[in-house]
Coordinates of C-alpha atoms in Angstrom, one line a residue:
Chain A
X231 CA 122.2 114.8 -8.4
X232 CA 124.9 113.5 -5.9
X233 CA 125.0 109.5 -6.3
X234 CA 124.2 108.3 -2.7
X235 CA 125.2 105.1 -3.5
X236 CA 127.1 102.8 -1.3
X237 CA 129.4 99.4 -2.3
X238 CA 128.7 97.6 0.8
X239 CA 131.3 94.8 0.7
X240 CA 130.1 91.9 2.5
X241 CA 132.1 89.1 3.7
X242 CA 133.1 88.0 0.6
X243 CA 132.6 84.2 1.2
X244 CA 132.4 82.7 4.4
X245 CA 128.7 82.8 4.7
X246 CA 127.9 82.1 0.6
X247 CA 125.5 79.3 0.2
X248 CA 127.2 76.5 -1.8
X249 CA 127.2 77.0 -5.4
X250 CA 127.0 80.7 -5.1
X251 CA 129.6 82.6 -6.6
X252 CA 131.6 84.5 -4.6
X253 CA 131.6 88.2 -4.1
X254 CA 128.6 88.2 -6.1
X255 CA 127.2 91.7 -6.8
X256 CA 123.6 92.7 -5.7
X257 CA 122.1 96.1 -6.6
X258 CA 119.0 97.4 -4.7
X259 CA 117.0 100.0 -6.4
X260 CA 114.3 101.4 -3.9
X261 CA 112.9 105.1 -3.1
X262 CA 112.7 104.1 0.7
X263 CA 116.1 104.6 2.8
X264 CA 114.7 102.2 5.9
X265 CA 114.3 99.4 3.8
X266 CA 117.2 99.8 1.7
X267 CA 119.0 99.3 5.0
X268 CA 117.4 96.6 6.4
X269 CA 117.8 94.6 3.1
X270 CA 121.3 95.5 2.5
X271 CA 121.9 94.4 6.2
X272 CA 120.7 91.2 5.2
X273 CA 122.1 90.5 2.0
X274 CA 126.0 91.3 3.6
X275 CA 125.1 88.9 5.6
X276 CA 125.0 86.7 3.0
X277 CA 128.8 87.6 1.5
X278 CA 127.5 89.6 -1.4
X279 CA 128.5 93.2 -2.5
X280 CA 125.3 95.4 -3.0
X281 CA 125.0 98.8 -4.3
X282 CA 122.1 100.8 -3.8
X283 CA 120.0 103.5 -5.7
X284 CA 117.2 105.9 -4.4
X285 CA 115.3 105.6 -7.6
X286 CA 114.8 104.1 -11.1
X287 CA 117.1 106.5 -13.2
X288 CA 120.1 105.7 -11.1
X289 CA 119.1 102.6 -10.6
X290 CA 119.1 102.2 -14.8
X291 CA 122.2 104.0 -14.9
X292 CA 123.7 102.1 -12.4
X293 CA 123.0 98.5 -13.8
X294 CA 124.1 100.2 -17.2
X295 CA 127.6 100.6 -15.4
X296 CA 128.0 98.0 -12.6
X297 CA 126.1 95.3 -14.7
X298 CA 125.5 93.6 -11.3
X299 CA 124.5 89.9 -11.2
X300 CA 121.3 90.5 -9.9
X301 CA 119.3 93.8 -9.3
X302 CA 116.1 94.0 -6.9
X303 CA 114.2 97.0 -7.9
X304 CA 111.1 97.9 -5.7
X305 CA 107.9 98.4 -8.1
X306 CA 106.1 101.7 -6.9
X307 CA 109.2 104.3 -7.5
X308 CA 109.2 108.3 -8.5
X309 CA 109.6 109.0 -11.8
X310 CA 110.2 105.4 -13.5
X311 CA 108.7 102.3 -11.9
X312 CA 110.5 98.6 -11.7
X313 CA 108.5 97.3 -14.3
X314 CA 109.8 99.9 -16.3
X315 CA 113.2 99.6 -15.5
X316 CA 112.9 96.1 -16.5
X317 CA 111.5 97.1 -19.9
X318 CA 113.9 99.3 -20.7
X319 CA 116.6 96.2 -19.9
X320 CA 115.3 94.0 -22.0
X321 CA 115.4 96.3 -24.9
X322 CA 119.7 97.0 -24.1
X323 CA 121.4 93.9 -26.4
X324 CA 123.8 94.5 -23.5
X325 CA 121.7 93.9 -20.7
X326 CA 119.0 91.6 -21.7
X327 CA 120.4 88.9 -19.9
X328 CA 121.0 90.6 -16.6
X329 CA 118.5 88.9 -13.7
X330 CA 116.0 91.0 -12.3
X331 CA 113.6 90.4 -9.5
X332 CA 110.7 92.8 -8.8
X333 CA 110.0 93.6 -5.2
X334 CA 106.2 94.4 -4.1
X335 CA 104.4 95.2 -1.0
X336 CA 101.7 92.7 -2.0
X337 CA 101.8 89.7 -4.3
X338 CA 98.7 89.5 -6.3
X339 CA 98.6 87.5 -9.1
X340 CA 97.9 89.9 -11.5
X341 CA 100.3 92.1 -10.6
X342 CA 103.3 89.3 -10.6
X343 CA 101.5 88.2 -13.8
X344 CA 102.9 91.8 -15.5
X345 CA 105.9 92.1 -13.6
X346 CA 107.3 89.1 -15.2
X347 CA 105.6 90.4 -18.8
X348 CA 107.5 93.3 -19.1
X349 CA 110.4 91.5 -18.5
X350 CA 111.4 90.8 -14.6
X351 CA 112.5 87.1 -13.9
X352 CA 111.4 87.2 -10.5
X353 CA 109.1 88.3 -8.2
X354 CA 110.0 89.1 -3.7
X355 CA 107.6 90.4 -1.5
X356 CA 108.4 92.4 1.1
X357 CA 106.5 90.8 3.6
X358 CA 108.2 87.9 2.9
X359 CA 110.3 86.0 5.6
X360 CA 113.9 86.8 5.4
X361 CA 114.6 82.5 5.0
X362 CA 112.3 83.3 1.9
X363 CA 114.0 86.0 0.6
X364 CA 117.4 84.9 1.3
X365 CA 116.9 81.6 -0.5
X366 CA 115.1 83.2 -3.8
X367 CA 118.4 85.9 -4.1
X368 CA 120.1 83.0 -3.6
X369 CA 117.9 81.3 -6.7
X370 CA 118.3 84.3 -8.3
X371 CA 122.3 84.9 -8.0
X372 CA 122.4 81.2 -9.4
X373 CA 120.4 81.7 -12.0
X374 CA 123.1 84.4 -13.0
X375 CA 125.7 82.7 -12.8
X376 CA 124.1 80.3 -15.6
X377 CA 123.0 82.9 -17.6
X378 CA 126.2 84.2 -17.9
X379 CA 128.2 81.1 -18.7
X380 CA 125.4 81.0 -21.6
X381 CA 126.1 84.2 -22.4
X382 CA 130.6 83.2 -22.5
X383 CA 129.6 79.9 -24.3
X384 CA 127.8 81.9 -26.9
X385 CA 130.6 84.6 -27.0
X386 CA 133.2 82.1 -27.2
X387 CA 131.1 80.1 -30.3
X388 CA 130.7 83.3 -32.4
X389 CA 134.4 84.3 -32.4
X390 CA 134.9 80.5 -33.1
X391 CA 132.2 81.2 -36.0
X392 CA 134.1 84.2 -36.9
X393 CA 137.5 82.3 -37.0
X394 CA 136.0 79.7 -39.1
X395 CA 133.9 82.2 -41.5
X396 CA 137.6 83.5 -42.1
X397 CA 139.6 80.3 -42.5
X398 CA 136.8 79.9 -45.2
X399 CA 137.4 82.9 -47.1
X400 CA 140.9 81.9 -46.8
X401 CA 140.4 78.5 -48.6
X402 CA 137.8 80.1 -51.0
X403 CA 140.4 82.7 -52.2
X404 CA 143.6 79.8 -52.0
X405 CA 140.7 77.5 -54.5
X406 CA 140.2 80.2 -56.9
X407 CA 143.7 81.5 -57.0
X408 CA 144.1 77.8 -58.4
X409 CA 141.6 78.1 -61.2
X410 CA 142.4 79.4 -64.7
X411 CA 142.6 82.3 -66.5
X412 CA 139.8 82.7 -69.3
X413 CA 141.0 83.4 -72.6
X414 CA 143.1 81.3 -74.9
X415 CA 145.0 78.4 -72.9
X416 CA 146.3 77.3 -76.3
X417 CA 146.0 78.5 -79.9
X418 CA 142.7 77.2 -81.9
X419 CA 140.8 77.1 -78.3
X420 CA 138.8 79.8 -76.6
X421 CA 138.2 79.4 -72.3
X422 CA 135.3 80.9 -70.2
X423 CA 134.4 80.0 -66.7
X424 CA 131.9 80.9 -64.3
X425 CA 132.5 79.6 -60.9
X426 CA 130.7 80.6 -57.5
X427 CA 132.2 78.3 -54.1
X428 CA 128.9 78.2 -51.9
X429 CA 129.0 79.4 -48.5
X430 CA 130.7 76.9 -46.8
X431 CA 133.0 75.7 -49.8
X432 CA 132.5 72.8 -51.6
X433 CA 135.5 71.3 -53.0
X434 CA 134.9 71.7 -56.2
X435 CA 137.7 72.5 -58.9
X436 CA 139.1 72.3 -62.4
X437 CA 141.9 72.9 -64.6
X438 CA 142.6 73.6 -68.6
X439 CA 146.6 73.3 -68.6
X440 CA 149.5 72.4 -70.7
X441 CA 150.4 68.6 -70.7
X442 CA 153.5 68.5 -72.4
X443 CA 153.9 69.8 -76.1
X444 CA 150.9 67.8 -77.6
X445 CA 148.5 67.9 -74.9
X446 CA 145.6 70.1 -73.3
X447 CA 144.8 68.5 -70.2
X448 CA 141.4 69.3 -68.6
X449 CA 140.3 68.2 -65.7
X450 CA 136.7 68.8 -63.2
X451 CA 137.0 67.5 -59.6
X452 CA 134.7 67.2 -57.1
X453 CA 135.6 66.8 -53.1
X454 CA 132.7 65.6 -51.2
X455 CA 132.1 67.2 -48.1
X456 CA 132.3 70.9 -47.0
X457 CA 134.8 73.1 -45.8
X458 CA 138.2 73.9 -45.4
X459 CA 138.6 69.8 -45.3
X460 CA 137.1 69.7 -48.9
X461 CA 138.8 72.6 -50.0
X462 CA 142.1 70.8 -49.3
X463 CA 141.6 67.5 -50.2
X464 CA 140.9 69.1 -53.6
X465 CA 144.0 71.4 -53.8
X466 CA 146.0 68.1 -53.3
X467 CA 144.2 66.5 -56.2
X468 CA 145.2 69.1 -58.3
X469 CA 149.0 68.5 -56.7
X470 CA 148.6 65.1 -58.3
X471 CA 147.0 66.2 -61.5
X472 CA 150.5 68.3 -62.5
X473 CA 151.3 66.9 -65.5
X474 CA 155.0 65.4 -64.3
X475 CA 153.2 63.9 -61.3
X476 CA 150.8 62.5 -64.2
X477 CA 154.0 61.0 -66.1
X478 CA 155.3 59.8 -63.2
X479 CA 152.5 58.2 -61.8
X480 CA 150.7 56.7 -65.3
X481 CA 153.2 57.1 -67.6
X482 CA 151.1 59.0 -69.9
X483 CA 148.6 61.0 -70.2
X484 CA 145.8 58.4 -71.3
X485 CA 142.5 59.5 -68.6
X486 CA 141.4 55.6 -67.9
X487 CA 145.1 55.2 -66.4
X488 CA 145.3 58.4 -64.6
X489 CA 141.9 58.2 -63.1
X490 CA 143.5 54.4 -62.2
X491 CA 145.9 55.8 -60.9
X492 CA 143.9 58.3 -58.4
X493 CA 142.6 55.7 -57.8
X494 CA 144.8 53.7 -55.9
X495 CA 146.5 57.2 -54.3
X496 CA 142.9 58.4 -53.6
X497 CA 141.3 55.4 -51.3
X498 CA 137.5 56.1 -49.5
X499 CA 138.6 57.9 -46.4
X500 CA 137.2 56.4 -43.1
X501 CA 134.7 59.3 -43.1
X502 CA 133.5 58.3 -46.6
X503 CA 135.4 61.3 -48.3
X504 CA 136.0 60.6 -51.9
X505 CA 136.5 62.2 -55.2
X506 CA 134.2 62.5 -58.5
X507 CA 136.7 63.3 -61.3
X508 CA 136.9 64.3 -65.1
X509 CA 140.2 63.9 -67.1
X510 CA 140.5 64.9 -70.4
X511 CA 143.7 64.8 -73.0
X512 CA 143.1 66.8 -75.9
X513 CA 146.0 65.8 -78.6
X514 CA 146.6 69.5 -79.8
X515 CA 147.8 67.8 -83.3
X516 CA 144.9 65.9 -84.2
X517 CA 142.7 67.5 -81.7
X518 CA 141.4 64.4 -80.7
X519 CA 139.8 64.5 -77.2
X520 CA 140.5 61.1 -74.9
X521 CA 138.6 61.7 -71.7
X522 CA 137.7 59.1 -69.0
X523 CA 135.1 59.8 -65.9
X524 CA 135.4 58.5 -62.3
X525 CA 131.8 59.1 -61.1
X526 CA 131.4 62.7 -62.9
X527 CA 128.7 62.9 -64.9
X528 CA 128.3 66.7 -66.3
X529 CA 130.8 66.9 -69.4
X530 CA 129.1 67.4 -72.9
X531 CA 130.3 68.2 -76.1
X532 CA 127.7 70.2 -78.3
X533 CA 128.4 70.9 -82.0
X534 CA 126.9 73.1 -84.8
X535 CA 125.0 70.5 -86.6
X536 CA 125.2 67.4 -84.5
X537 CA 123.2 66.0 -81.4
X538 CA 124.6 66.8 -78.3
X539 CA 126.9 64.0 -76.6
X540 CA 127.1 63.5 -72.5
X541 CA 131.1 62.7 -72.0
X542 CA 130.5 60.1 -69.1
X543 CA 131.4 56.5 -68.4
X544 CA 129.5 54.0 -65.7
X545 CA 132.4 54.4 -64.3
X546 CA 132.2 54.7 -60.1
X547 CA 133.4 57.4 -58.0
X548 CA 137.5 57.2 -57.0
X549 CA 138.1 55.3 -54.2
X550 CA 134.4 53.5 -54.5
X551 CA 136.2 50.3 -55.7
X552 CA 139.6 49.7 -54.7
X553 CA 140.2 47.6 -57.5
X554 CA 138.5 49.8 -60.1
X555 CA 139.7 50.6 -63.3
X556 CA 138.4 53.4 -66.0
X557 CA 137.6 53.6 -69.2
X558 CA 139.0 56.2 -71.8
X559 CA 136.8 57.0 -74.5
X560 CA 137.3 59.3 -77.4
X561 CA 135.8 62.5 -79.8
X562 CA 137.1 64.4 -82.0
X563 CA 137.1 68.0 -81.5
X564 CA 136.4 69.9 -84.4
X565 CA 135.8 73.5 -85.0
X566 CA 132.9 75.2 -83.9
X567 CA 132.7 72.5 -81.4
X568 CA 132.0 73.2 -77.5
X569 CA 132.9 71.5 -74.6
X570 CA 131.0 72.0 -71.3
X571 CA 132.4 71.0 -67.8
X572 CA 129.5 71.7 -65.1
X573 CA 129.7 70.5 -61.8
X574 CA 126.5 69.3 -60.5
X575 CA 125.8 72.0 -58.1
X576 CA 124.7 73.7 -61.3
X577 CA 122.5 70.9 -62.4
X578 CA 121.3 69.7 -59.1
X579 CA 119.6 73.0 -58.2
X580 CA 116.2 71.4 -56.3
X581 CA 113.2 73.3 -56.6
X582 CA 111.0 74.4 -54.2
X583 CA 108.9 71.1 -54.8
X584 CA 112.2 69.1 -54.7
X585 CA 112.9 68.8 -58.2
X586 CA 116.5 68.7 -59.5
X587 CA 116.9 71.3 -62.7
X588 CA 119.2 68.0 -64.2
X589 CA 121.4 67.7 -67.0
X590 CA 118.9 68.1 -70.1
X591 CA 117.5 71.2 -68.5
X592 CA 121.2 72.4 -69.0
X593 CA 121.7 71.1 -72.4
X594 CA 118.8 73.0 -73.6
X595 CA 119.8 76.5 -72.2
X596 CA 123.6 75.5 -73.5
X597 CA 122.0 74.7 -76.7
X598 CA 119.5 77.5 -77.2
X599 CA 122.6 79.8 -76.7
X600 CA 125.1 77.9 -79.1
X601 CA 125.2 80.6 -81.4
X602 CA 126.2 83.7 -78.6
X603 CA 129.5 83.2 -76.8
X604 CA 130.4 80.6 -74.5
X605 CA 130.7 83.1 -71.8
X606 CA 126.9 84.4 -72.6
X607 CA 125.8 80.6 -72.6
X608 CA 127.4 80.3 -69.3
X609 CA 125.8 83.2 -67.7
X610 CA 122.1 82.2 -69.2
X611 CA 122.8 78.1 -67.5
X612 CA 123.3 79.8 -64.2
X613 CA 119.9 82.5 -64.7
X614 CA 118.4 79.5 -65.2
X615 CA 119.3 77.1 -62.6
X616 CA 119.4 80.1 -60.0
X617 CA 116.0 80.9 -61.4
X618 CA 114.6 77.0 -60.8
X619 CA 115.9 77.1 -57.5
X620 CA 114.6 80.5 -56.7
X621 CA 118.1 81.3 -54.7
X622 CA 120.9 83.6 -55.3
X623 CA 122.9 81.1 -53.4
X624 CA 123.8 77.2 -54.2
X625 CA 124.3 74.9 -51.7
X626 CA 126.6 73.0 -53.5
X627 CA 129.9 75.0 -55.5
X628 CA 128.4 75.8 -59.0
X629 CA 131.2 75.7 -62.2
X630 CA 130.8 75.7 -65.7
X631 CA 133.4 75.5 -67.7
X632 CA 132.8 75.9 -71.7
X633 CA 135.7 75.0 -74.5
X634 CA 135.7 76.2 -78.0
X635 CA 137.3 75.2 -80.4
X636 CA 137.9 78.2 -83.1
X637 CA 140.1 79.2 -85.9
X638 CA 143.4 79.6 -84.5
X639 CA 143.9 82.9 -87.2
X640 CA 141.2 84.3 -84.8
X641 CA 143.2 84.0 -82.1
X642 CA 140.9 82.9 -79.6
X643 CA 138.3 85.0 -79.7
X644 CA 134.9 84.2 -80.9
X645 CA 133.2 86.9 -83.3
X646 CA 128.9 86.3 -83.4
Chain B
X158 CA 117.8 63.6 -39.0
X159 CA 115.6 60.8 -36.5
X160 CA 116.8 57.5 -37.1
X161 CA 114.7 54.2 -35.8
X162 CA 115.9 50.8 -35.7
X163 CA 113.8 47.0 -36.1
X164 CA 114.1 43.9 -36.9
X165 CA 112.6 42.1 -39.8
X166 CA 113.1 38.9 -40.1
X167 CA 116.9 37.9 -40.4
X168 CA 117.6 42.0 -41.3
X169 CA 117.9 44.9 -39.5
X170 CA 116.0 47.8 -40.9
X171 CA 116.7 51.4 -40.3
X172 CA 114.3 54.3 -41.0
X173 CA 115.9 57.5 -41.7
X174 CA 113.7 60.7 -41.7
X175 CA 115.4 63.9 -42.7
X176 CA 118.3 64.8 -44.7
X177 CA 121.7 62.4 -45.1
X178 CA 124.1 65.0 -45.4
X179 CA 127.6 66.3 -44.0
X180 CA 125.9 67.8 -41.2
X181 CA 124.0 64.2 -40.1
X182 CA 127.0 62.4 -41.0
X183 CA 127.9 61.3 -37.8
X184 CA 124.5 60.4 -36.1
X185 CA 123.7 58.0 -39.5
X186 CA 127.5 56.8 -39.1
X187 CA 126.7 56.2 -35.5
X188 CA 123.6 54.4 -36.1
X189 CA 124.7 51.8 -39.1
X190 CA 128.5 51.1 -36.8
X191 CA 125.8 49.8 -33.9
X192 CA 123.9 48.0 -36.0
X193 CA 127.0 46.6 -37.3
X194 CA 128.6 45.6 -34.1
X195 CA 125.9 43.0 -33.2
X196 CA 127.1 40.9 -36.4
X197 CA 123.9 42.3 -38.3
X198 CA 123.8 40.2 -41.3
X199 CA 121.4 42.1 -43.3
X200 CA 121.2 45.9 -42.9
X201 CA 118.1 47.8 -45.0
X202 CA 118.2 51.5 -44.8
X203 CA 115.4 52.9 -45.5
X204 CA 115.3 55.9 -47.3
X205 CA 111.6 57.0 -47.8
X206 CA 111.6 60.1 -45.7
X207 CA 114.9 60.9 -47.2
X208 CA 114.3 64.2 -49.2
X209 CA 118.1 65.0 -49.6
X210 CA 121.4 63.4 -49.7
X211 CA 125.2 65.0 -50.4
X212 CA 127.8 64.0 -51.5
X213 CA 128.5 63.4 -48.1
X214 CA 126.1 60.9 -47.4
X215 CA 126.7 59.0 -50.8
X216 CA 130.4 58.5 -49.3
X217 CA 129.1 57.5 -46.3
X218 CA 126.5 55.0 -47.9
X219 CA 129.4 53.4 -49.8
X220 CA 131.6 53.5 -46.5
X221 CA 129.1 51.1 -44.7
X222 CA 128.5 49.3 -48.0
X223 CA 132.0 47.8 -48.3
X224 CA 132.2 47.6 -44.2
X225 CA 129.1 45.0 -44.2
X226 CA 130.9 43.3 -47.4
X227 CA 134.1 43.0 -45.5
X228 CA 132.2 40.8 -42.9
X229 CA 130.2 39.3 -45.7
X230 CA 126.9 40.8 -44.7
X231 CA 124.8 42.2 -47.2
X232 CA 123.6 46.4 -46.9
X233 CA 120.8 47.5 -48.9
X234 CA 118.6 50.7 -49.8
X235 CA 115.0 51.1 -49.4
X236 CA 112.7 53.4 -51.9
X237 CA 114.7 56.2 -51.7
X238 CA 113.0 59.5 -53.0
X239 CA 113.1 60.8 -57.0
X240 CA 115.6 63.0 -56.2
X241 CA 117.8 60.7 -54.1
X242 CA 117.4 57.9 -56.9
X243 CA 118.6 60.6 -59.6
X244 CA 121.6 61.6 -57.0
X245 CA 122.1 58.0 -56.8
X246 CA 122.2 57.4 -60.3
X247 CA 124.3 59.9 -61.2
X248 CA 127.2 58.9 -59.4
X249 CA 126.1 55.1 -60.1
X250 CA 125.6 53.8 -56.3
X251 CA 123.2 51.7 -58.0
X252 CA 126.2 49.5 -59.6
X253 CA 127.3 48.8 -56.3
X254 CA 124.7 48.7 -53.7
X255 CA 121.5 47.4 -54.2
X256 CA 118.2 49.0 -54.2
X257 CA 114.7 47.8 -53.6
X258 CA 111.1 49.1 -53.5
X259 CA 109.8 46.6 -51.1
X260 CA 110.9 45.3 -48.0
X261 CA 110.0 42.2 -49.0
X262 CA 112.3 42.6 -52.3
X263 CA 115.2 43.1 -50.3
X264 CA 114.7 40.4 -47.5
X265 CA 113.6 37.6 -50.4
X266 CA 117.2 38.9 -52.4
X267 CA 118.8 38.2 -49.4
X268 CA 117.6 34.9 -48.8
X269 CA 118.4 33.9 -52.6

């Protein structure tokens, strides 16, 4: 069918009420050529552009192209009807948004009652007086306008999301390129780590590494806050954790002073963004553990035939007392013995009825396992807190970290 | 997060219904630095309706804990949750900012 169609430019501003955009573009959809005319006489009048269309299929196709700010379809039409042009709209994620006004010989209330059910956003009768038609376009073309910077806004704050989602992958991938590899760090010590950041990154990280010749240094940190923020703050703790900052900044590699240490580099920020933190030193030739806590409460060393022991101090948080110092404290490590470093989005998994899993939940599941592998025990510890929360995902980053100590002519590797 | 503000006595007292976390940060930061401003003495937040806090908010409780110190006023907690209380206790808040389970606890501690 030949498009009769006609842009009809209008006067493209002089005569545009104030706050109406100009130029703005009108389409009429109606079956009857007089009134078409007469309205389109009118509505130049006004400075808008206005295309028309004899019926509802053009009329669809033509909003479909022109996207027009606002489109006045008559109701009774050949073929398809304005109410269900308007349906058809509203189901188009493209065109939902576009303003619609129905146009009626007669306003009933039932019949505006549907019209703006199935989706019109306003109603015009014809036998309306042109000063009443003229001001509800003009309603109507402002109405548009609005919708539309909505519709930017939300555009512009989903590719902002988008940005963001990737500047957190970023970070995620930069923290976990920082963690380290499973296995055998040192000889007489087997490694195994399971470690999920949550969606928006939490800050959390650790570290088994060489100190020297006669140290293993371990370490479990915790950045409060989200985000790539967290995730930073927490890559320059582990800047500060290298073991020749550590000498030059302590002078050994005794926890109580390095945590003293952090201490004084690491003040609250003025957001109240601080640092829990674990450091342990385990003196490879006498495999004696010294270890100090600075608000980090989810270490535990579990043996074959001994209780369990919590690794923590009453120690605060770093920069929760500027003048704070820590305590070391010590264990001997012997063999067969495991060492657990969870963070406490494992162990502060809330329930539906807002209970926390806690720490002696996760010493019994560690415990129940200590005779399988460290890895199996760390898989079962997150089953079970996943399973307590009843989500996949935590809210908080979840690590465990588990340490064993084995016979070094097994080179690592645990045999149950 | 909803955050109301009254006077008891010679304290202020703000109730805090919803979550303290890194997403409220700022409207509880807000709140507390107005509070503050007036030369409040003794600041009470109330944590009742408080069914989850951060790590986040635990900073920020600390924050305005050493603030009101600096200008020798005294902040305190109110009954905060089971879960908040184990939060709480985990990263020992309780060693330096006091918590009480009555109003009337807090204002009488205050006056001592």
């Amino acid at each position: 069918m030949e498009e009769p169609s006609l842009e009809v430019s209008g006067s493209q501003g002089d005569r545009v009420a104030e706050g109406v955009p100009r130029a703005a573009t009108i389409l009429l959809v109606d079956d009857d050529p007089i009134f078409r005319l007469i309205m389109v006489a009118r509505l130049e009048k006004l400075g808008y552009r206005v295309f028309q269309a004899e019926d509802g299929g053009q009329g669809l196709e033509m909003i479909r192209r022109l996207q027009p700010d606002l489109t006045i379809l008559d109701w009774i039409m050949p073929k398809m009807d304005g109410p269900d042009i308007c349906e058809w709209v509203r189901r188009d994620p493209l065109l939902k948004s576009s303003q619609i006004f129905l146009m009626s010989g007669h306003d009933r209330p039932e019949d505006i009652e549907e019209g703006l059910n199935r989706g019109a956003d306003g109603f015009l009768s014809k036998d309306a007086s042109p000063l009443e038609i003229t001001a509800r376009v003009q309603a109507g073309i402002r109405s548009s306008a609005l919708v539309r910077q909505l519709a930017y806004a939300r555009d512009a704050i989903l590719a902002r999301e988008q940005t963001l989602e990737a500047e957190l992958q970023s970070a995620a991938s930069f923290i976990e390129s920082l963690l380290p590899s499973p296995g055998v760090p040192v000889p007489g010590i087997h490694l195994s780590w399971h470690y999920r950041p949550s969606l928006t990154l939490g800050g959390d990280l650790f570290g088994v590494t060489r100190w020297g010749r006669d140290y293993l240094g371990l370490f479990m940190l915790d950045a409060s806050g989200h985000g790539v923020s967290a995730a930073l703050r927490a890559a320059s703790m582990v800047a500060f954790l290298h073991p020749d900052n550590l000498i030059r900044v302590s002078e050994s590699y005794d926890p109580g002073a390095i945590l003293s240490a952090a201490n004084r580099r690491f003040p609250l920020s003025s957001e109240g963004e601080y640092f829990t933190l674990w450091v342990g030193a385990l003196h490879l030739p006498t495999w004696r553990l010294r270890y100090a806590s600075a608000g980090y409460a989810g270490v535990v060393l579990c043996r074959p035939h001994a209780n369990s022991v919590w690794l923590e101090q009453a120690d605060l948080a770093l920069g929760f007392d500027p003048d704070g110092t820590f305590t070391t404290g010590e264990q001997e490590i012997r063999l067969g013995d495991r060492l657990y470093l969870s963070s406490d989005g494992v162990y502060e998994a809330l329930s539906a009825e807002q209970v926390m899993w806690g720490k002696e939940r996760l010493q019994r599941v560690i415990e129940r396992h200590a005779t399988r592998p460290v890895d199996y025990a760390i898989d079962q510890c997150f089953q079970a807190s996943r399973a307590w929360q009843q989500a996949e995902h935590f809210r908080d980053d979840a690590a465990l970290v588990g340490l064993e100590r084995v016979d070094e002519q097994q080179d690592g590797i645990t045999l149950l | 997060m909803d955050i109301t503000q009254r006077a008891v006595l010679n304290a202020t007292v703000l109730d805090v219904n919803g979550d303290l976390t890194y997403s409220n940060r700022a409207a509880f930061k807000t709140a507390v630095e107005q509070v503050k401003s007036r030369n409040c003495q003794h600041l009470i937040v109330n944590l009742e309706q408080v069914r989850f806090v951060d790590s986040s908010g635990l900073g920020l409780l600390v924050l305005m804990s050493q603030s009101f110190k600096l200008q020798k006023a005294q902040f305190s907690l109110l009954k905060p949750q089971s879960y908040v209380r184990e939060i709480m206790s985990l990263a020992n808040i309780p060693n330096m900012i006091p918590i009480y389970e009555t109003e009337g606890d807090a204002l009488t501690a205050r006056a001592a």
